[in-house]
Amino acid sequence: MNRLDQTGAAAAPSPASASGPLRLDVVTIFPDYLRVLDLSLIGRAHADGLLDLRVHDLRDWTHDRHRTVDDTPIGGGAGMVMKPDVWGAALDNVLAAPLPAAPASAECAEPAEAASLPAPRRVLVIPTPSGELFTQRTAENLAGADQLVFACGRYEGIDARVAEHYAASGVEVHELSIGDYVLNGGEAAVLVMIEAIARLRPGVLGNPESIVEESHTGAGLLEYPVYTRPVAWRGLDLAATEPVLLSGDHARIDRHRRDQAVSRTAVRRPDLMARLDPARLDAGDRAALTRNGWVAPAGAAHPVPLVVRPALEADLPALADLAARTFPDACPSFLTSEQIAAHIAVNLSPQRLATWLADPRVVLTVAELPDGLPTPPEVPGTSLPPGALVGYSAVVAESLDAAGALPAGLDPRPPSVGVPTGPDGVGGLAAELSKVYVDARLRASGIAPTLLAEAVCDAATMGVTALWLGTNDANRRAQKAYRRAGFRKVGTRTYEVGGERCRDVVMVLNPQETVA
Ligand code: 6GU
């Protein structure tokens, strides 16, 4: 693909290295088709001298009585092909049109110096469904030309030697398609391209700021949904569905709109998600990405798909491996690797995980990269294979089974954790958020908050009214993440790892209140 066409490759559109009017020539067998260009902004720009639009009838360059523009395909096949000799005569003429000097060059228009002026940039555009895709990047590029000549083909297209000849003679030639569908001719496509290009020229659009914010520019996200008065219309009440927009808090409104742009793009245009530049995403964007099934790990060239789902039998080996890999990251530095290994062998063994998987009082959730993670060139060896597990969480409810036993591996609930009654005033339930771990390579990519939100949601569904956890006293990063998710510190506990006593902070949250 053409570099121009990569979403996010350019910042705000900055066309027009040239500063004279943009000369547009359209050659067609249906000149009347282009009459609509006299209307609207484009007509105004023409009238204002910002554009110089000329529409030509291709048949003016025929010499036979029937004004023939097409012939049968050499080699056979259906349809007709447009004749290169007629197109050659037309394009030679149009591409030689004198262009007005740019205003800046008017002062130095001495004949001697005129020779040193850069040649005008003339571009031949051939619309064809077989062309490269015309995108906003293409429009930004073409808006910087001095002359655009559009050669509208009909029937099966224009003899391929026409494009070849002009490219070989040094003309900039672009064969462009406006999308993956077939039109009867290039005229409608040219209307599309001219509108997209012309509005990027200085002065054509009333409000240049509206260019900057829109779709397909900026971060490469689709535009967020927009609303106007009345606030309630046909039962759709923005006060209920979009309270943030009515809050007057502009930072929150910006964040909310950006989140909506991310989720809209994730749903409608996964192809654009896969091309986002992580360098243009802030922490809020990353979190929104992750909530919508994508993750942009630090150092990765592009976001990759992420799936958060219940753990399955088939995950057990990889899950045990992940658990063993991530547990040491959360341990205080005074623990020896032997102590940590001893803890993992008992509490995070494949058997323990298998027991949890089979226990309805335990919700085990995993974060998976279905497509894996390609190696970023600057950090070799960090790639992950398709289907890699990169995070997990475990919620263990404090309820008895038929034999009157608590779930395996449930830590004793610290006395500082009270169990409020449910929303209906009965049946409170405690659960331990036993684990939320993320592969160190995907730190700060929004996976932990997503797993946390998922765990709180699952706990709410289970009827849990006190979701509690213990996390190492020294691990401020973890405590901050839990606080962000709504957990509050209620006390401390001692926790043994491989026979060594560690001090934990105890935090708690009522999922019924959080999820309400
Ligand atoms: Cl540029 N021309 C035609 N005939 N069909 C198209 C197209 C162009 N772009 C998409 N379909």
Short mmCIF file of C-alpha atoms and ligand atoms in Angstrom, two decimals:
data_model
loop_
_atom_site.label_atom_id
_atom_site.label_comp_id
_atom_site.label_asym_id
_atom_site.label_seq_id
_atom_site.Cartn_x
_atom_site.Cartn_y
_atom_site.Cartn_z
CA MET A 1 0.00 0.00 0.00
CA ASN A 2 0.97 3.54 -0.74
CA ARG A 3 2.50 5.25 2.29
CA LEU A 4 0.12 8.14 1.75
CA ASP A 5 -2.77 5.89 2.51
CA GLN A 6 -1.75 4.85 5.97
CA THR A 7 -4.16 6.18 8.51
CA GLY A 8 -2.47 8.40 11.03
CA ALA A 9 0.57 8.96 8.86
CA ALA A 10 0.03 12.69 8.70
CA ALA A 11 -1.01 15.23 11.27
CA ALA A 12 -3.54 17.95 10.51
CA PRO A 13 -3.92 18.40 6.78
CA SER A 14 -1.38 20.85 5.45
CA PRO A 15 -1.97 20.99 1.71
CA ALA A 16 -1.10 23.63 -0.76
CA SER A 17 2.61 24.05 -0.98
CA ALA A 18 1.23 25.80 -4.03
CA SER A 19 -0.66 28.95 -3.26
CA GLY A 20 -2.39 29.78 -6.54
CA PRO A 21 -5.83 28.45 -7.43
CA LEU A 22 -6.00 24.67 -7.84
CA ARG A 23 -6.61 23.93 -11.50
CA LEU A 24 -9.01 21.02 -12.00
CA ASP A 25 -9.62 19.49 -15.45
CA VAL A 26 -12.12 16.71 -15.90
CA VAL A 27 -12.20 14.87 -19.23
CA THR A 28 -15.38 12.82 -19.76
CA ILE A 29 -17.90 11.74 -22.37
CA PHE A 30 -20.63 13.05 -20.03
CA PRO A 31 -19.70 16.66 -19.23
CA ASP A 32 -23.20 17.31 -17.86
CA TYR A 33 -22.56 14.74 -15.14
CA LEU A 34 -20.11 17.18 -13.54
CA ARG A 35 -22.57 20.08 -13.47
CA VAL A 36 -23.25 19.44 -9.78
CA LEU A 37 -19.78 20.82 -9.09
CA ASP A 38 -21.20 24.27 -9.78
CA LEU A 39 -23.28 23.92 -6.63
CA SER A 40 -22.30 24.00 -3.00
CA LEU A 41 -18.90 24.84 -1.60
CA ILE A 42 -17.05 23.80 -4.72
CA GLY A 43 -19.07 26.19 -6.91
CA ARG A 44 -18.46 28.97 -4.42
CA ALA A 45 -14.73 28.23 -4.39
CA HIS A 46 -14.71 28.31 -8.19
CA ALA A 47 -16.52 31.63 -8.16
CA ASP A 48 -14.11 32.95 -5.53
CA GLY A 49 -11.11 32.02 -7.66
CA LEU A 50 -9.79 29.41 -5.22
CA LEU A 51 -10.39 26.65 -7.75
CA ASP A 52 -10.24 26.78 -11.53
CA LEU A 53 -12.55 24.00 -12.69
CA ARG A 54 -12.84 23.01 -16.36
CA VAL A 55 -14.87 20.14 -17.73
CA HIS A 56 -14.02 18.83 -21.23
CA ASP A 57 -15.90 16.57 -23.62
CA LEU A 58 -13.57 13.76 -24.68
CA ARG A 59 -15.35 13.60 -28.04
CA ASP A 60 -13.91 17.01 -28.91
CA TRP A 61 -10.64 15.14 -29.62
CA THR A 62 -12.16 12.57 -32.00
CA HIS A 63 -11.77 12.96 -35.75
CA ASP A 64 -14.24 10.50 -37.23
CA ARG A 65 -17.82 11.17 -38.23
CA HIS A 66 -19.17 9.04 -35.36
CA ARG A 67 -16.89 10.67 -32.79
CA THR A 68 -15.76 7.18 -31.69
CA VAL A 69 -14.05 6.85 -28.29
CA ASP A 70 -13.98 3.05 -27.85
CA ASP A 71 -13.13 -0.20 -29.60
CA THR A 72 -13.19 -3.94 -28.90
CA PRO A 73 -10.58 -5.38 -26.50
CA ILE A 74 -7.45 -6.83 -28.10
CA GLY A 75 -7.33 -10.46 -27.03
CA GLY A 76 -11.12 -10.65 -26.90
CA GLY A 77 -13.53 -10.45 -24.02
CA ALA A 78 -16.65 -8.56 -23.07
CA GLY A 79 -17.27 -4.82 -23.41
CA MET A 80 -15.36 -2.02 -25.06
CA VAL A 81 -12.07 -0.29 -24.26
CA MET A 82 -11.44 3.44 -24.61
CA LYS A 83 -9.02 4.35 -27.41
CA PRO A 84 -5.53 5.53 -26.45
CA ASP A 85 -5.20 7.86 -29.44
CA VAL A 86 -8.27 9.89 -28.48
CA TRP A 87 -7.21 10.05 -24.82
CA GLY A 88 -3.64 10.95 -25.84
CA ALA A 89 -4.83 13.91 -27.88
CA ALA A 90 -7.08 15.09 -25.04
CA LEU A 91 -4.54 14.71 -22.25
CA ASP A 92 -1.63 16.24 -24.20
CA ASN A 93 -3.77 19.29 -24.65
CA VAL A 94 -5.10 19.57 -21.11
CA LEU A 95 -1.76 18.84 -19.42
CA ALA A 96 -0.16 21.65 -21.43
CA ALA A 97 -2.62 24.26 -20.18
CA PRO A 98 -0.79 27.36 -18.96
CA LEU A 99 -1.18 27.67 -15.22
CA PRO A 100 -1.48 31.09 -13.62
CA ALA A 101 1.59 32.10 -11.63
CA ALA A 102 1.20 31.72 -7.90
CA PRO A 103 0.74 35.07 -6.11
CA ALA A 104 4.08 34.66 -4.33
CA SER A 105 5.92 34.35 -7.62
CA ALA A 106 4.23 37.41 -9.11
CA GLU A 107 6.85 39.75 -7.63
CA CYS A 108 9.71 37.91 -9.28
CA ALA A 109 8.02 37.36 -12.60
CA GLU A 110 10.98 38.78 -14.54
CA PRO A 111 11.45 36.55 -17.61
CA ALA A 112 15.01 35.73 -16.59
CA GLU A 113 13.97 34.53 -13.16
CA ALA A 114 10.83 32.81 -14.36
CA ALA A 115 13.00 29.97 -15.67
CA SER A 116 14.19 29.21 -12.15
CA LEU A 117 10.65 28.80 -10.77
CA PRO A 118 9.78 25.21 -9.86
CA ALA A 119 7.67 23.50 -12.52
CA PRO A 120 4.01 23.31 -11.52
CA ARG A 121 2.94 20.00 -10.05
CA ARG A 122 0.55 18.45 -12.57
CA VAL A 123 -1.13 15.18 -11.62
CA LEU A 124 -3.07 12.82 -13.87
CA VAL A 125 -5.75 10.95 -11.92
CA ILE A 126 -7.36 7.94 -13.59
CA PRO A 127 -10.35 6.73 -11.56
CA THR A 128 -10.71 2.96 -11.82
CA PRO A 129 -11.99 0.19 -9.55
CA SER A 130 -8.58 -1.44 -10.14
CA GLY A 131 -6.71 1.52 -8.67
CA GLU A 132 -5.08 2.10 -5.32
CA LEU A 133 -7.53 3.14 -2.63
CA PHE A 134 -8.30 6.85 -2.44
CA THR A 135 -8.18 7.85 1.25
CA GLN A 136 -7.94 11.02 3.31
CA ARG A 137 -4.14 10.71 3.01
CA THR A 138 -4.48 10.68 -0.79
CA ALA A 139 -6.73 13.74 -0.63
CA GLU A 140 -4.20 15.57 1.58
CA ASN A 141 -1.43 14.74 -0.87
CA LEU A 142 -3.37 15.74 -3.99
CA ALA A 143 -4.54 18.99 -2.36
CA GLY A 144 -0.92 20.12 -2.65
CA ALA A 145 -0.86 19.90 -6.46
CA ASP A 146 -1.15 22.82 -8.90
CA GLN A 147 -3.22 20.92 -11.46
CA LEU A 148 -5.28 17.75 -11.23
CA VAL A 149 -6.44 16.19 -14.49
CA PHE A 150 -9.14 13.55 -14.10
CA ALA A 151 -9.54 11.08 -16.99
CA CYS A 152 -12.98 9.50 -16.63
CA GLY A 153 -13.17 6.08 -18.20
CA ARG A 154 -16.40 4.33 -19.16
CA TYR A 155 -17.03 0.78 -20.42
CA GLU A 156 -14.21 -1.61 -19.51
CA GLY A 157 -11.77 1.26 -18.96
CA ILE A 158 -9.04 3.14 -20.79
CA ASP A 159 -6.31 1.38 -22.81
CA ALA A 160 -3.62 0.69 -20.20
CA ARG A 161 -0.90 2.29 -22.31
CA VAL A 162 -2.34 5.74 -21.56
CA ALA A 163 -1.34 5.56 -17.87
CA GLU A 164 1.95 3.92 -18.82
CA HIS A 165 2.81 6.58 -21.40
CA TYR A 166 2.18 9.59 -19.16
CA ALA A 167 3.98 8.03 -16.20
CA ALA A 168 6.97 7.34 -18.47
CA SER A 169 6.89 10.94 -19.74
CA GLY A 170 7.34 12.23 -16.20
CA VAL A 171 3.73 13.08 -15.36
CA GLU A 172 2.65 12.07 -11.83
CA VAL A 173 -0.04 9.45 -12.52
CA HIS A 174 -2.40 7.97 -9.92
CA GLU A 175 -4.88 5.22 -10.77
CA LEU A 176 -7.36 5.46 -7.88
CA SER A 177 -10.44 3.61 -6.66
CA ILE A 178 -12.90 5.08 -4.16
CA GLY A 179 -13.88 1.71 -2.70
CA ASP A 180 -14.53 -1.94 -3.29
CA TYR A 181 -17.56 -1.73 -5.54
CA VAL A 182 -18.02 -1.14 -9.27
CA LEU A 183 -19.42 2.05 -10.79
CA ASN A 184 -20.33 2.46 -14.45
CA GLY A 185 -17.70 5.09 -14.97
CA GLY A 186 -15.24 7.39 -13.25
CA GLU A 187 -17.50 10.46 -13.08
CA ALA A 188 -19.15 9.77 -9.72
CA ALA A 189 -15.76 8.85 -8.27
CA VAL A 190 -14.32 12.13 -9.52
CA LEU A 191 -17.09 14.07 -7.78
CA VAL A 192 -16.11 12.30 -4.57
CA MET A 193 -12.39 12.96 -5.00
CA ILE A 194 -12.81 16.62 -5.95
CA GLU A 195 -15.01 17.29 -2.93
CA ALA A 196 -12.54 15.57 -0.59
CA ILE A 197 -9.54 17.39 -2.08
CA ALA A 198 -11.00 20.85 -2.63
CA ARG A 199 -12.20 21.29 0.93
CA LEU A 200 -8.60 20.92 2.11
CA ARG A 201 -7.48 23.94 0.09
CA PRO A 202 -7.10 27.11 2.11
CA GLY A 203 -10.24 29.22 2.05
CA VAL A 204 -12.58 26.62 0.55
CA LEU A 205 -14.08 25.50 3.84
CA GLY A 206 -15.71 28.14 6.02
CA ASN A 207 -14.33 26.79 9.28
CA PRO A 208 -10.88 25.21 8.91
CA GLU A 209 -11.00 23.89 12.48
CA SER A 210 -13.66 21.40 11.50
CA ILE A 211 -11.11 19.75 9.21
CA VAL A 212 -8.76 19.02 12.06
CA GLU A 213 -11.12 17.15 14.34
CA GLU A 214 -12.81 14.87 11.87
CA SER A 215 -12.79 11.23 10.94
CA HIS A 216 -9.76 9.75 9.24
CA THR A 217 -7.46 12.46 10.48
CA GLY A 218 -5.95 12.84 13.91
CA ALA A 219 -5.44 9.59 15.75
CA GLY A 220 -7.06 7.51 13.02
CA LEU A 221 -10.29 6.95 14.95
CA LEU A 222 -13.82 7.41 13.65
CA GLU A 223 -15.75 10.46 14.84
CA TYR A 224 -17.76 10.16 18.07
CA PRO A 225 -21.58 10.48 17.83
CA VAL A 226 -22.91 14.05 17.98
CA TYR A 227 -26.20 15.43 19.31
CA THR A 228 -28.13 18.69 19.42
CA ARG A 229 -31.36 19.95 20.98
CA PRO A 230 -33.96 18.83 21.93
CA VAL A 231 -32.29 16.90 24.74
CA ALA A 232 -35.16 14.37 24.76
CA TRP A 233 -36.48 13.27 21.35
CA ARG A 234 -38.90 10.39 20.65
CA GLY A 235 -38.12 8.75 23.95
CA LEU A 236 -34.35 9.06 23.49
CA ASP A 237 -33.29 11.21 26.42
CA LEU A 238 -29.68 12.39 26.48
CA ALA A 239 -30.06 13.28 30.15
CA ALA A 240 -30.38 9.55 30.77
CA THR A 241 -28.05 8.15 28.10
CA GLU A 242 -25.37 10.85 27.82
CA PRO A 243 -25.30 12.66 31.18
CA VAL A 244 -21.61 13.53 30.76
CA LEU A 245 -22.39 15.71 27.71
CA LEU A 246 -24.73 17.79 29.87
CA SER A 247 -22.27 18.06 32.78
CA GLY A 248 -20.40 21.12 31.51
CA ASP A 249 -17.15 19.41 32.54
CA HIS A 250 -15.08 19.71 29.39
CA ALA A 251 -12.29 17.37 30.44
CA ARG A 252 -14.84 14.63 31.14
CA ILE A 253 -16.68 15.39 27.92
CA ASP A 254 -13.45 15.08 25.90
CA ARG A 255 -12.60 11.79 27.60
CA HIS A 256 -16.12 10.44 27.08
CA ARG A 257 -16.13 11.38 23.38
CA ARG A 258 -12.74 9.85 22.88
CA ASP A 259 -13.95 6.62 24.54
CA GLN A 260 -16.93 6.60 22.20
CA ALA A 261 -14.67 7.16 19.21
CA VAL A 262 -12.61 4.15 20.30
CA SER A 263 -15.60 1.83 20.81
CA ARG A 264 -17.23 2.95 17.58
CA THR A 265 -14.01 2.30 15.67
CA ALA A 266 -13.58 -1.10 17.36
CA VAL A 267 -17.08 -2.17 16.32
CA ARG A 268 -17.26 -0.65 12.86
CA ARG A 269 -13.69 -0.60 11.61
CA PRO A 270 -11.42 -3.21 13.18
CA ASP A 271 -9.09 -2.62 10.23
CA LEU A 272 -8.50 0.92 11.51
CA MET A 273 -7.92 -0.30 15.08
CA ALA A 274 -5.17 -2.58 13.83
CA ARG A 275 -3.44 0.42 12.22
CA LEU A 276 -3.55 2.89 15.14
CA ASP A 277 -0.25 4.38 16.21
CA PRO A 278 0.20 3.60 19.94
CA ALA A 279 2.35 6.72 20.28
CA ARG A 280 -0.76 8.81 19.66
CA LEU A 281 -2.81 7.08 22.37
CA ASP A 282 -2.89 8.33 25.96
CA ALA A 283 -3.55 6.17 29.04
CA GLY A 284 -7.30 6.80 28.77
CA ASP A 285 -7.29 5.72 25.12
CA ARG A 286 -5.39 2.55 26.01
CA ALA A 287 -7.94 1.69 28.68
CA ALA A 288 -10.78 2.33 26.20
CA LEU A 289 -9.01 0.15 23.64
CA THR A 290 -8.72 -2.69 26.13
CA ARG A 291 -12.39 -2.46 27.12
CA ASN A 292 -13.18 -2.83 23.43
CA GLY A 293 -11.11 -5.90 22.70
CA TRP A 294 -7.74 -4.39 21.73
CA VAL A 295 -4.50 -3.77 23.55
CA ALA A 296 -1.59 -1.48 22.69
CA PRO A 297 1.43 -2.81 24.60
CA ALA A 298 4.33 -0.46 25.22
CA GLY A 299 6.74 -0.61 22.31
CA ALA A 300 4.33 -2.40 19.97
CA ALA A 301 3.93 -0.96 16.50
CA HIS A 302 0.15 -1.41 16.53
CA PRO A 303 -2.66 -2.55 18.81
CA VAL A 304 -3.50 -6.27 18.79
CA PRO A 305 -6.81 -8.00 19.56
CA LEU A 306 -7.46 -8.98 23.19
CA VAL A 307 -10.11 -11.40 24.48
CA VAL A 308 -11.17 -11.51 28.14
CA ARG A 309 -13.11 -14.72 28.75
CA PRO A 310 -13.75 -17.51 31.29
CA ALA A 311 -10.85 -19.94 31.61
CA LEU A 312 -11.26 -23.34 29.96
CA GLU A 313 -9.84 -26.78 30.62
CA ALA A 314 -7.52 -26.36 27.65
CA ASP A 315 -5.98 -23.24 29.24
CA LEU A 316 -4.64 -25.08 32.28
CA PRO A 317 -1.02 -25.65 31.23
CA ALA A 318 -0.60 -22.11 29.91
CA LEU A 319 -2.48 -20.68 32.89
CA ALA A 320 -0.25 -22.51 35.39
CA ASP A 321 2.75 -21.21 33.49
CA LEU A 322 1.41 -17.64 33.55
CA ALA A 323 0.58 -17.90 37.26
CA ALA A 324 4.10 -19.08 38.06
CA ARG A 325 5.59 -16.34 35.89
CA THR A 326 3.56 -13.46 37.30
CA PHE A 327 3.44 -14.28 41.02
CA PRO A 328 7.09 -13.35 41.74
CA ASP A 329 6.48 -9.83 40.32
CA ALA A 330 4.06 -9.13 43.17
CA CYS A 331 6.35 -10.38 45.94
CA PRO A 332 8.37 -8.21 48.31
CA SER A 333 12.09 -8.23 47.56
CA PHE A 334 13.17 -9.95 50.80
CA LEU A 335 11.58 -13.26 49.73
CA THR A 336 13.99 -15.83 48.28
CA SER A 337 13.26 -17.57 45.01
CA GLU A 338 12.97 -20.85 46.99
CA GLN A 339 10.25 -19.39 49.21
CA ILE A 340 8.39 -18.07 46.18
CA ALA A 341 8.73 -21.41 44.37
CA ALA A 342 7.41 -23.27 47.41
CA HIS A 343 4.35 -21.02 47.50
CA ILE A 344 3.69 -21.45 43.77
CA ALA A 345 4.04 -25.26 44.02
CA VAL A 346 1.14 -25.39 46.48
CA ASN A 347 -1.09 -22.41 45.75
CA LEU A 348 -0.70 -21.98 42.00
CA SER A 349 -0.11 -25.55 40.89
CA PRO A 350 -1.88 -26.94 37.81
CA GLN A 351 -3.87 -29.12 40.25
CA ARG A 352 -5.05 -26.11 42.26
CA LEU A 353 -6.05 -24.29 39.07
CA ALA A 354 -7.87 -27.41 37.83
CA THR A 355 -9.75 -27.62 41.15
CA TRP A 356 -10.78 -23.98 40.80
CA LEU A 357 -11.91 -24.50 37.24
CA ALA A 358 -14.20 -27.31 38.37
CA ASP A 359 -15.57 -25.36 41.36
CA PRO A 360 -18.71 -23.25 40.64
CA ARG A 361 -17.78 -20.97 43.58
CA VAL A 362 -14.65 -19.86 41.74
CA VAL A 363 -14.62 -17.60 38.68
CA LEU A 364 -11.39 -17.89 36.73
CA THR A 365 -10.99 -15.38 33.95
CA VAL A 366 -8.19 -15.14 31.40
CA ALA A 367 -6.94 -12.43 29.05
CA GLU A 368 -5.83 -13.90 25.74
CA LEU A 369 -4.09 -12.42 22.70
CA PRO A 370 -5.80 -14.43 19.91
CA ASP A 371 -3.34 -13.14 17.30
CA GLY A 372 -0.35 -13.05 19.65
CA LEU A 373 2.04 -10.12 19.72
CA PRO A 374 4.48 -9.44 16.90
CA THR A 375 8.03 -8.64 17.91
CA PRO A 376 8.63 -4.90 17.97
CA PRO A 377 11.85 -4.37 16.04
CA GLU A 378 13.39 -2.34 18.87
CA VAL A 379 12.75 -5.01 21.55
CA PRO A 380 13.72 -8.40 20.10
CA GLY A 381 12.43 -11.49 21.81
CA THR A 382 9.25 -9.97 23.20
CA SER A 383 6.87 -11.60 20.73
CA LEU A 384 4.02 -13.82 21.90
CA PRO A 385 2.38 -16.62 19.89
CA PRO A 386 -1.30 -16.53 18.81
CA GLY A 387 -3.52 -17.57 21.72
CA ALA A 388 -1.00 -16.49 24.37
CA LEU A 389 -2.50 -15.93 27.84
CA VAL A 390 -1.30 -12.62 29.28
CA GLY A 391 -3.45 -12.13 32.36
CA TYR A 392 -5.90 -13.85 34.68
CA SER A 393 -8.08 -13.25 37.68
CA ALA A 394 -9.71 -15.52 40.27
CA VAL A 395 -12.73 -14.68 42.43
CA VAL A 396 -13.31 -17.23 45.19
CA ALA A 397 -16.66 -17.06 46.99
CA GLU A 398 -16.86 -17.87 50.70
CA SER A 399 -19.66 -20.43 50.54
CA LEU A 400 -19.84 -24.05 51.63
CA ASP A 401 -20.23 -26.97 49.26
CA ALA A 402 -22.51 -30.00 49.88
CA ALA A 403 -19.86 -31.51 52.18
CA GLY A 404 -19.75 -28.28 54.20
CA ALA A 405 -16.30 -27.28 52.95
CA LEU A 406 -14.98 -23.91 51.75
CA PRO A 407 -13.31 -23.68 48.32
CA ALA A 408 -9.67 -24.80 48.14
CA GLY A 409 -7.16 -22.01 48.50
CA LEU A 410 -9.60 -19.48 49.98
CA ASP A 411 -7.61 -17.36 52.45
CA PRO A 412 -9.21 -16.72 55.86
CA ARG A 413 -11.24 -13.52 55.68
CA PRO A 414 -9.55 -10.84 57.81
CA PRO A 415 -11.71 -9.52 60.65
CA SER A 416 -11.53 -6.03 59.12
CA VAL A 417 -13.72 -7.23 56.24
CA GLY A 418 -17.40 -7.00 57.13
CA VAL A 419 -20.09 -8.53 54.94
CA PRO A 420 -23.01 -6.19 54.25
CA THR A 421 -26.43 -7.62 53.42
CA GLY A 422 -27.57 -7.73 49.80
CA PRO A 423 -29.65 -5.04 48.05
CA ASP A 424 -32.84 -6.76 49.26
CA GLY A 425 -31.60 -6.65 52.86
CA VAL A 426 -30.74 -10.36 53.00
CA GLY A 427 -27.96 -12.79 52.18
CA GLY A 428 -24.63 -11.00 52.12
CA LEU A 429 -21.77 -12.96 50.58
CA ALA A 430 -18.00 -12.51 50.84
CA ALA A 431 -15.52 -13.45 48.13
CA GLU A 432 -11.77 -13.13 47.86
CA LEU A 433 -10.32 -11.55 44.77
CA SER A 434 -7.54 -14.04 44.93
CA LYS A 435 -5.52 -13.06 41.87
CA VAL A 436 -5.28 -10.37 39.24
CA TYR A 437 -2.05 -10.84 37.41
CA VAL A 438 -0.79 -9.54 34.08
CA ASP A 439 2.29 -10.57 32.13
CA ALA A 440 5.05 -8.02 32.83
CA ARG A 441 5.40 -7.36 29.08
CA LEU A 442 1.87 -5.97 29.00
CA ARG A 443 2.11 -3.78 32.09
CA ALA A 444 0.18 -0.54 32.00
CA SER A 445 -1.67 -1.53 28.86
CA GLY A 446 -5.09 -1.50 30.52
CA ILE A 447 -5.48 -5.27 30.93
CA ALA A 448 -5.43 -5.24 34.75
CA PRO A 449 -8.23 -2.63 35.04
CA THR A 450 -10.27 -4.61 32.50
CA LEU A 451 -9.77 -7.87 34.43
CA LEU A 452 -10.66 -6.03 37.62
CA ALA A 453 -13.85 -4.58 36.17
CA GLU A 454 -14.76 -8.04 34.87
CA ALA A 455 -14.11 -9.61 38.30
CA VAL A 456 -16.27 -7.01 40.04
CA CYS A 457 -19.03 -7.61 37.51
CA ASP A 458 -18.84 -11.41 37.96
CA ALA A 459 -18.83 -11.00 41.74
CA ALA A 460 -21.95 -8.83 41.50
CA THR A 461 -23.67 -11.55 39.47
CA MET A 462 -22.70 -14.14 42.11
CA GLY A 463 -24.42 -12.00 44.75
CA VAL A 464 -21.16 -10.97 46.43
CA THR A 465 -21.49 -7.96 48.75
CA ALA A 466 -17.89 -7.92 50.03
CA LEU A 467 -15.17 -8.55 47.48
CA TRP A 468 -11.90 -8.37 49.37
CA LEU A 469 -8.22 -8.84 48.65
CA GLY A 470 -4.84 -8.76 50.30
CA THR A 471 -1.92 -7.24 48.46
CA ASN A 472 1.64 -6.69 49.60
CA ASP A 473 2.08 -3.59 51.70
CA ALA A 474 5.03 -2.44 49.61
CA ASN A 475 3.27 -2.88 46.26
CA ARG A 476 1.95 0.67 45.82
CA ARG A 477 1.29 0.16 42.11
CA ALA A 478 -1.18 -2.65 42.83
CA GLN A 479 -2.88 -0.69 45.60
CA LYS A 480 -3.35 2.27 43.31
CA ALA A 481 -4.90 0.05 40.62
CA TYR A 482 -7.31 -1.45 43.17
CA ARG A 483 -8.22 2.02 44.48
CA ARG A 484 -8.97 3.13 40.91
CA ALA A 485 -11.32 0.18 40.57
CA GLY A 486 -13.19 1.27 43.72
CA PHE A 487 -11.48 -0.79 46.46
CA ARG A 488 -10.87 0.85 49.86
CA LYS A 489 -8.24 -0.08 52.43
CA VAL A 490 -9.84 -1.52 55.56
CA GLY A 491 -6.87 -3.09 57.41
CA THR A 492 -3.86 -5.33 57.15
CA ARG A 493 -3.11 -9.03 57.47
CA THR A 494 -0.06 -11.25 57.61
CA TYR A 495 0.37 -13.58 54.71
CA GLU A 496 2.81 -16.45 54.47
CA VAL A 497 4.84 -17.04 51.33
CA GLY A 498 7.03 -20.16 51.55
CA GLY A 499 7.06 -19.94 55.35
CA GLU A 500 7.99 -16.23 55.40
CA ARG A 501 5.48 -13.82 56.96
CA CYS A 502 4.59 -10.83 54.77
CA ARG A 503 2.46 -7.81 55.60
CA ASP A 504 -0.50 -7.26 53.31
CA VAL A 505 -2.89 -4.39 52.95
CA VAL A 506 -6.53 -5.55 52.98
CA MET A 507 -8.92 -3.80 50.62
CA VAL A 508 -12.64 -4.26 50.00
CA LEU A 509 -15.41 -3.27 47.62
CA ASN A 510 -19.16 -3.95 47.47
CA PRO A 511 -19.85 -5.14 43.89
CA GLN A 512 -23.59 -4.55 44.35
CA GLU A 513 -22.94 -0.82 44.79
CA THR A 514 -20.25 -0.57 42.11
CA VAL A 515 -22.17 -2.32 39.35
CA ALA A 516 -25.63 -0.88 40.15
CL1 6GU B 1 -12.71 5.25 -9.41
N1 6GU B 1 -14.35 3.91 -10.97
C1 6GU B 1 -15.28 2.98 -11.19
N2 6GU B 1 -15.76 2.80 -12.44
N3 6GU B 1 -15.76 2.19 -10.25
C2 6GU B 1 -15.27 2.38 -9.02
C3 6GU B 1 -14.32 3.33 -8.72
C4 6GU B 1 -13.86 4.10 -9.73
N4 6GU B 1 -14.02 3.27 -7.41
C5 6GU B 1 -14.79 2.30 -6.94
N5 6GU B 1 -15.53 1.77 -7.89
#
